[in-house]
Coordinates of C-alpha atoms and ligand atoms in Angstrom, one line a residue:
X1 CA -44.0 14.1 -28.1
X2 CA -43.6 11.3 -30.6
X3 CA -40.5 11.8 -31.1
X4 CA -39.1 11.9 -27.7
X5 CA -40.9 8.5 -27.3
X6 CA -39.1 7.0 -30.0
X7 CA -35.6 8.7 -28.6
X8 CA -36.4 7.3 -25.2
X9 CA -37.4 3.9 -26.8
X10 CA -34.0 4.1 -28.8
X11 CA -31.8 4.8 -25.9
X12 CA -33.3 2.2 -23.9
X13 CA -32.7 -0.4 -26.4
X14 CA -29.5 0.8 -26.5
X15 CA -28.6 0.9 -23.3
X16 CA -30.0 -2.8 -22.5
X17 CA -28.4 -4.0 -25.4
X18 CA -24.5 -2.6 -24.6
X19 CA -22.4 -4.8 -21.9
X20 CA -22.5 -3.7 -18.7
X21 CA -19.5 -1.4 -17.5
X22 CA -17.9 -3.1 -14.3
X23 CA -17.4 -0.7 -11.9
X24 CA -15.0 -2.0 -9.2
X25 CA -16.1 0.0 -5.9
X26 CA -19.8 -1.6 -6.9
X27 CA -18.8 -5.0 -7.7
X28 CA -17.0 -4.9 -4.4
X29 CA -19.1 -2.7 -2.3
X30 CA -20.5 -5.1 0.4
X31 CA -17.5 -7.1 0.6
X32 CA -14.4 -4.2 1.2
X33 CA -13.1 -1.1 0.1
X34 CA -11.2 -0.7 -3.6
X35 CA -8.5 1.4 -3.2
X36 CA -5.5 2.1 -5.3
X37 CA -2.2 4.1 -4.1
X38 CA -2.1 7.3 -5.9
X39 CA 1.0 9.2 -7.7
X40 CA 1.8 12.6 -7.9
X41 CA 0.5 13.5 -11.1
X42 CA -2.9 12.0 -9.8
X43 CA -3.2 14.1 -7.2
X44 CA -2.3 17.1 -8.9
X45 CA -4.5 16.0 -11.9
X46 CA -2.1 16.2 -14.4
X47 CA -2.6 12.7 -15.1
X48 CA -5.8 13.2 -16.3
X49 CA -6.7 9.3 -17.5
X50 CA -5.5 8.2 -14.0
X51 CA -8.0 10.4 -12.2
X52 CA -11.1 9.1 -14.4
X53 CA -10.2 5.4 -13.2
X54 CA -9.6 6.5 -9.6
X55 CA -12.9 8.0 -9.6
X56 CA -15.3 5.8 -11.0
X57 CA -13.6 2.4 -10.2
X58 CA -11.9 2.8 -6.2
X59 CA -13.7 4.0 -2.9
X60 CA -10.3 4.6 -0.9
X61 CA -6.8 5.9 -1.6
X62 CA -3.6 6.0 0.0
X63 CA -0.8 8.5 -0.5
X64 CA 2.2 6.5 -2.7
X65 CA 5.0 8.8 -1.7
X66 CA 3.9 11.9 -0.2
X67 CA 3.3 11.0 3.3
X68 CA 7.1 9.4 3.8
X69 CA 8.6 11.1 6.4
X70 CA 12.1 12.4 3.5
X71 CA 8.7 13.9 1.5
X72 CA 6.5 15.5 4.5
X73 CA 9.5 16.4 6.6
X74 CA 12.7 16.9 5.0
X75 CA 14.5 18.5 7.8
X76 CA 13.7 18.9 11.2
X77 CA 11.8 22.3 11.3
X78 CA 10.5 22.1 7.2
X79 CA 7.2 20.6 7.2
X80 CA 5.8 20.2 3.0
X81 CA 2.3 19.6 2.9
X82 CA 1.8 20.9 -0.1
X83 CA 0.8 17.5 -2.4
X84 CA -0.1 15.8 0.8
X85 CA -3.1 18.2 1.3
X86 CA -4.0 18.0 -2.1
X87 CA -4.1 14.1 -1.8
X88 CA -6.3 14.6 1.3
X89 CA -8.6 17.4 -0.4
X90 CA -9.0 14.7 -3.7
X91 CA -10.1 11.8 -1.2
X92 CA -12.6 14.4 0.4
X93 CA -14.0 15.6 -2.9
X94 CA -14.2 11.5 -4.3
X95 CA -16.1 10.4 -1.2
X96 CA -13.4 8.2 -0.2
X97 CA -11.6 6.4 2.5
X98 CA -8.0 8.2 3.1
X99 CA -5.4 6.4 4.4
X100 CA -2.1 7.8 5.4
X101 CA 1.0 6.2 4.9
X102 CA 3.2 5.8 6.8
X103 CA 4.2 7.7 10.0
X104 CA 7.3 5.7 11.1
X105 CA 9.4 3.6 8.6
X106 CA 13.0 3.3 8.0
X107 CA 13.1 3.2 4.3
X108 CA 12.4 7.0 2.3
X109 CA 13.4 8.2 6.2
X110 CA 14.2 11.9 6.2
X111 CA 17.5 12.2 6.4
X112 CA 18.1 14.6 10.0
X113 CA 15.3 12.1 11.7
X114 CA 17.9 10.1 14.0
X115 CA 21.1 11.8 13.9
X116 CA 22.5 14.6 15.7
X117 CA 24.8 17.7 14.6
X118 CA 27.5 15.2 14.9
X119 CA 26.1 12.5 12.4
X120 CA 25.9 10.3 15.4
X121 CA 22.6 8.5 16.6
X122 CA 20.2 10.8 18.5
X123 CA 19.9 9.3 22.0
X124 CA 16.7 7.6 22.9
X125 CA 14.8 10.6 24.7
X126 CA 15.5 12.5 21.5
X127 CA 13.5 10.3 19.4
X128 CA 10.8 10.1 21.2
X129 CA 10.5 13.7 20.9
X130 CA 11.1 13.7 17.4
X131 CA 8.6 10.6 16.6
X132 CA 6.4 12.9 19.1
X133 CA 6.2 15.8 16.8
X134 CA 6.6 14.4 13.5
X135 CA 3.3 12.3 14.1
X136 CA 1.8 14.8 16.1
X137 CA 2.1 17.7 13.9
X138 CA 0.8 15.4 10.3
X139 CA -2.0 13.4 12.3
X140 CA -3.1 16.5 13.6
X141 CA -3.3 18.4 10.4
X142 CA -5.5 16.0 9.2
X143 CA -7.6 14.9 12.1
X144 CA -11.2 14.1 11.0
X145 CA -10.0 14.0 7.5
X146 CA -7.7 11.3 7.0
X147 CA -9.3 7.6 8.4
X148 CA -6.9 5.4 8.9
X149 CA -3.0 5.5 9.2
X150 CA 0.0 3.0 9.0
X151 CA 1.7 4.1 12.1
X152 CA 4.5 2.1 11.7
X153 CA 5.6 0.3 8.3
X154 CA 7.8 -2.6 8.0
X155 CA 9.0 -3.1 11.5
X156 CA 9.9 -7.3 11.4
X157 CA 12.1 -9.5 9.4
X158 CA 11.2 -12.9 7.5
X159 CA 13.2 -14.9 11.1
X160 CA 10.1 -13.1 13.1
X161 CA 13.1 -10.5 14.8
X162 CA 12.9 -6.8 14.7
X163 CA 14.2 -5.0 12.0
X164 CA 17.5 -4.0 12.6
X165 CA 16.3 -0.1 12.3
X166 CA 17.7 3.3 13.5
X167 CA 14.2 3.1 15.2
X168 CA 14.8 -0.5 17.1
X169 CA 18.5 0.2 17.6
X170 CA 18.0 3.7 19.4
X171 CA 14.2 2.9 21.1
X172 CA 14.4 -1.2 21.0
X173 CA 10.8 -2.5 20.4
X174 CA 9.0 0.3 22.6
X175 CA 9.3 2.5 19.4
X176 CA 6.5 0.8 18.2
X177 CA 3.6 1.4 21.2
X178 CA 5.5 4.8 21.3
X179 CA 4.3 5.2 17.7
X180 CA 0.6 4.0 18.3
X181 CA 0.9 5.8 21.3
X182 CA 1.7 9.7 20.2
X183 CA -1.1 9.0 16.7
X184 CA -3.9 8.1 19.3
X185 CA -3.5 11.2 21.3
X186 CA -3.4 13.3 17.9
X187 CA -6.4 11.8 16.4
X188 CA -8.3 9.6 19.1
X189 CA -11.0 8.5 16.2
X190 CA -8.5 7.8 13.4
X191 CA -7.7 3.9 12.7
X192 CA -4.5 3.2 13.5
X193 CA -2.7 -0.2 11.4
X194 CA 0.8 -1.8 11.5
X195 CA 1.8 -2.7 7.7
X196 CA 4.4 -5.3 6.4
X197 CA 5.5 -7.0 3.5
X198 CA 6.3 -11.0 3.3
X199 CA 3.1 -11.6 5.6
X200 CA 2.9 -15.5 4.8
X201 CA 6.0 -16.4 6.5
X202 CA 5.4 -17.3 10.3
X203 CA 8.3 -15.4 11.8
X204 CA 6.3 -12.4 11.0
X205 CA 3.4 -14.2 11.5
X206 CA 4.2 -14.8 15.1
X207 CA 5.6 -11.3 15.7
X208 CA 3.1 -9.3 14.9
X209 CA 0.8 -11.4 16.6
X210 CA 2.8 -10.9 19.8
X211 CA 2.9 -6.9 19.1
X212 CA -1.2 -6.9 18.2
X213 CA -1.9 -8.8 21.9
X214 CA 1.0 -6.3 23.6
X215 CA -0.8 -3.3 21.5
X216 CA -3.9 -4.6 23.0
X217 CA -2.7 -5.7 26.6
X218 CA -1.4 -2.2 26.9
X219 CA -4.7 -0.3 26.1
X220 CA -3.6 1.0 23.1
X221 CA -5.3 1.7 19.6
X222 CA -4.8 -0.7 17.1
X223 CA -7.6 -1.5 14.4
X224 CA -6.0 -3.4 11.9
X225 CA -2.8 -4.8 10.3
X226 CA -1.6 -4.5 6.9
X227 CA -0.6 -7.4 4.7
X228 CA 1.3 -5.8 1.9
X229 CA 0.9 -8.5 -0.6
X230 CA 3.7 -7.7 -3.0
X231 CA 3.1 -11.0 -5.1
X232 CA 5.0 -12.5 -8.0
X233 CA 4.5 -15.6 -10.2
X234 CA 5.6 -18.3 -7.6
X235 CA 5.3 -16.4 -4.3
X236 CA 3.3 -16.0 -1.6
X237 CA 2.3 -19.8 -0.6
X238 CA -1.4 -18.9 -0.7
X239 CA -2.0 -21.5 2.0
X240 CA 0.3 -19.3 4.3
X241 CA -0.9 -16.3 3.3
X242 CA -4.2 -17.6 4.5
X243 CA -3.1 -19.2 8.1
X244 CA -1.6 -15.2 8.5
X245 CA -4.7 -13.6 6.9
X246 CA -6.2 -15.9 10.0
X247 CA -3.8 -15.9 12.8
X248 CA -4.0 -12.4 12.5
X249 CA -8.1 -12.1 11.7
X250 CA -8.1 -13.9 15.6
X251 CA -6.7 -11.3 17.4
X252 CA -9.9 -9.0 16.6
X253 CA -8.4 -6.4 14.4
X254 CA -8.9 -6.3 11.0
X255 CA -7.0 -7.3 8.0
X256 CA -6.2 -5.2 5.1
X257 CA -4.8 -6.0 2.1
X258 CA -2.6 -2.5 1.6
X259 CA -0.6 -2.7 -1.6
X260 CA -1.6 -5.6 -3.7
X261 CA 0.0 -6.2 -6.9
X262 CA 1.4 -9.2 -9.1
X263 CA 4.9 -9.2 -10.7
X264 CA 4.9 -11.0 -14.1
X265 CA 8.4 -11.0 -14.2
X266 CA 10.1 -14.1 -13.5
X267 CA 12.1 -14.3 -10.2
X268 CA 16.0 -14.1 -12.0
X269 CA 19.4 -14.5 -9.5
X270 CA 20.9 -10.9 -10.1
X271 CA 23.8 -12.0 -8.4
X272 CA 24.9 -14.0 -11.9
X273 CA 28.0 -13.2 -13.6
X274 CA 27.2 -13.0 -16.7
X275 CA 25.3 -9.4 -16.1
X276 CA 26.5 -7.7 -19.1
X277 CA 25.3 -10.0 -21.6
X278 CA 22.4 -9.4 -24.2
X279 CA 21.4 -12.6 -22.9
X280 CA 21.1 -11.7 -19.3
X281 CA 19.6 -8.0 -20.2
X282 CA 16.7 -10.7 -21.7
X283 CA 16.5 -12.7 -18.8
X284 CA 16.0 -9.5 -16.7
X285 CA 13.4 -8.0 -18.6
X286 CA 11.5 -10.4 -20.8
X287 CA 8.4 -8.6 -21.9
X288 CA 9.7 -5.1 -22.7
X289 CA 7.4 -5.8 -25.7
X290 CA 4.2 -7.2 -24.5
X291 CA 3.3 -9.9 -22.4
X292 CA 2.9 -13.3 -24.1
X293 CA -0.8 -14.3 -24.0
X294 CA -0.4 -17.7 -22.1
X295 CA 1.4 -15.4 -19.3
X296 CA -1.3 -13.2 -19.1
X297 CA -3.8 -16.5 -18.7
X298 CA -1.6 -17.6 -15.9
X299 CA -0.9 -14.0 -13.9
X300 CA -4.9 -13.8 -14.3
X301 CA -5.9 -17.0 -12.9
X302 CA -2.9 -16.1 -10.2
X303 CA -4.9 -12.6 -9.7
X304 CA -8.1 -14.7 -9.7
X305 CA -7.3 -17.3 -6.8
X306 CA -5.9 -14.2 -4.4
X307 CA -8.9 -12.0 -5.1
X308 CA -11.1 -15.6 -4.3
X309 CA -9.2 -15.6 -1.0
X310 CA -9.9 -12.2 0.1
X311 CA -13.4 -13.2 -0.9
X312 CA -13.5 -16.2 0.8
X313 CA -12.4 -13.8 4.1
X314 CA -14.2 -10.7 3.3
X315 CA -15.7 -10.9 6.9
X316 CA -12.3 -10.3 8.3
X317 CA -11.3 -8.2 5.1
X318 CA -12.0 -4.7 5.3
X319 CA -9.8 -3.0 2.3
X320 CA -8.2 -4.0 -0.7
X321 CA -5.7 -1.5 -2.0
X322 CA -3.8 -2.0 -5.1
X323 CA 0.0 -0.2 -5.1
X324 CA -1.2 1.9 -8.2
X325 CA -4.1 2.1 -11.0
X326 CA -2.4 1.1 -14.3
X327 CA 0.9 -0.9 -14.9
X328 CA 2.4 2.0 -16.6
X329 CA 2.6 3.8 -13.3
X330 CA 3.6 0.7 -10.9
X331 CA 6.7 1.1 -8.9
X332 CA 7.5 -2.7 -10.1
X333 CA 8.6 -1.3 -13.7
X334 CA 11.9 0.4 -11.3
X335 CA 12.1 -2.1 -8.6
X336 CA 14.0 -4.7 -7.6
X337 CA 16.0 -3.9 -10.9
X338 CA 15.3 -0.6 -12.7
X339 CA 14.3 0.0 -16.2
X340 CA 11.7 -2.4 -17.1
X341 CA 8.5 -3.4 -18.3
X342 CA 5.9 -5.4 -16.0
X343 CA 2.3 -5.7 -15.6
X344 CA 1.5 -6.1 -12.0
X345 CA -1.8 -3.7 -11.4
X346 CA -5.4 -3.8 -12.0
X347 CA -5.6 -1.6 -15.2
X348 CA -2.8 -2.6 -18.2
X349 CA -1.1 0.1 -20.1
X350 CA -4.4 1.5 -22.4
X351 CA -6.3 1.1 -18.9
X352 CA -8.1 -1.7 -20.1
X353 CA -9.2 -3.9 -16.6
X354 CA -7.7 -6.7 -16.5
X355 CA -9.5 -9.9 -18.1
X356 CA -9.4 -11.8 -14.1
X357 CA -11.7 -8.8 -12.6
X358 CA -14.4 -9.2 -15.2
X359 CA -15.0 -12.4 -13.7
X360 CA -17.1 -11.1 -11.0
Ligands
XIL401 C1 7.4 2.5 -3.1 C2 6.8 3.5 -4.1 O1 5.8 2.9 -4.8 C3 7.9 4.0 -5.0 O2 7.4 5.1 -5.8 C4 9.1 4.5 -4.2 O3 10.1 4.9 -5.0 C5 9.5 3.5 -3.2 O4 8.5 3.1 -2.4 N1 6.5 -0.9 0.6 C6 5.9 0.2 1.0 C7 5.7 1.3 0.0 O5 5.4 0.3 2.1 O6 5.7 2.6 0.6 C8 6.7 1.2 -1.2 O7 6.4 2.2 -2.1 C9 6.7 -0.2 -1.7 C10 7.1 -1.2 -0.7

């Protein structure tokens, strides 16, 4: 008896004593969701670090690659669910909020989706069909299960004009209601989001604020709009960011911020001509061995301010997904020039947090 006393006695003066663990979902939890876009070897668990993050710090997910129409679809009668339903069975079994991304994009497109035998463009009743069954047949499988979809994905250009797309150029810009249109009737209770990158310019801005009202005007389902935030060192304008974050907030749907995450790497003109050079390689890739300290203070406090703006709107805020856990993993290491070494997401390399989160 005395002894348990004097265990219990221990461990509570142990456990008072240590710093709290920040938990993100928690820290978070009346403001938005946490999510984080998860990778193959996450869903299949083979990245077995990666999982232990996802599940104790992020209350939503969204499928990084698996959904994409050239991954799901491949050819026009192969359907591969395979990783996709483990993605949705791991959300399920995590208690979180699934989203599925993306029904109808032009980039990671299967390749049979708009051409016919010929190689030529399908003609427009075609692709209705084909956008019919393709979101159909995945919305379907995973009606009830999966909350919240990005029907379509990147459909406007920084001018505010459509994106020059198969999509637009067979259908025009009824490819998009078409879209919201065919994933209502699949799953009627499933949210249902447009999603774009570049959000702070107004040419977007002022699209998809027209293609919200239309949406709405025409009866349609549409429950929020994704703002991609893809950030570096010296983009977005915050102060644009926010009159979008806004302009969108007063149409009534809600805002999301879908695939946060912060380049480190300075902006460098890959058009130069001196591409070859040791020099240049340097330019390109500046902290293949760590990230100098007084960069990290600066992409923190850059981290800092955005999360203090999504704060600052958490009433019109209603997800805050991160495109990846750690920065091992981010898709920023192989894009816009492959081969390097940034540090854009929430968790660093060891899957430490980053120093800017502990601040709340
Ligand atoms: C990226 C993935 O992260 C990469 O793994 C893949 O090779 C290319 O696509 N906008 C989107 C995401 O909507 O689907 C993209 O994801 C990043 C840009």
């Amino acid at each position: 008896m005395k002894r348990i006393s004097i265990i219990a006695a221990l461990a509570a003066v142990i456990s008072c004593g240590a710093p709290e663990e920040k938990v993100l979902k928690d820290t978070f939890a009346d403001k938005f969701y946490i999510g984080a876009a998860i990778n193959e070897a996450e869903i299949r668990g083979t990245d077995v670090e990666g999982v232990e993050l996802l599940k104790k710090h992020f209350s939503s997910i969204v499928a990084e690659n698996c959904m994409k129409s050239e991954e799901i679809h491949p050819e026009e009668n192969v359907y591969n669910f395979e990783l996709a339903d483990k993605f949705v069975e791991f959300g399920e079994a995590n208690d979180m909020f699934i989203i599925g991304h993306c029904l109808i994009w032009h980039s990671q497109l299967a390749p049979w989706f708009v051409y016919d035998e010929k190689g030529d463009f399908v003609t427009p009743e075609v692709l209705k069909q084909r956008m019919k069954d393709h979101i159909t047949t995945i919305v379907t499988r995973y009606k009830g299960r999966v909350d919240g979809w990005d029907v379509v994905n990147e459909a406007i250009v920084e001018d505010g004009s459509y994106r020059n797309s198969p999509f637009y150029q067979i259908l025009g810009e009824e490819f998009i209601p078409l879209a919201f249109q065919y994933a209502h009737e699949a799953d009627p209770d499933a949210e249902l989001y447009l999603n774009d990158y570049g959000q702070n310019v107004k040419g977007r801005r002022e699209t998809y604020v027209k293609i919200i009202k239309d949406l709405q005007a025409r009866g349609l389902r549409i429950d929020g709009i994704g703002m991609q935030a893809h950030m570096g060192m010296d983009y977005p304008d915050f102060g644009e960011f926010e009159e979008s974050l806004l302009a969108f907030a007063g149409t009534g749907v809600n805002v999301m911020i879908t695939e946060w995450d912060m380049s480190a790497i300075p902006t460098v003109n890959t058009g130069a001509n001196v591409a070859d050079t040791e020099e240049y390689k340097k330019a390109l890739d500046p902290y293949a061995d760590g990230l100098p300290a007084e960069v990290s203070a600066e992409w923190n406090a850059r981290m800092k301010a955005s999360m203090d703006l999504f704060l600052k709107h958490a009433d019109k805020i209603t997800r805050v997904t991160a495109w990846g856990v750690s920065d091992g993993d981010s898709w920023k290491n192989d894009w816009p020039v492959e081969g390097r070494t940034d540090y854009p997401l929430l968790f660093d390399r060891n899957l430490e947090m980053k120093p800017f989160l502990k601040e709340y």
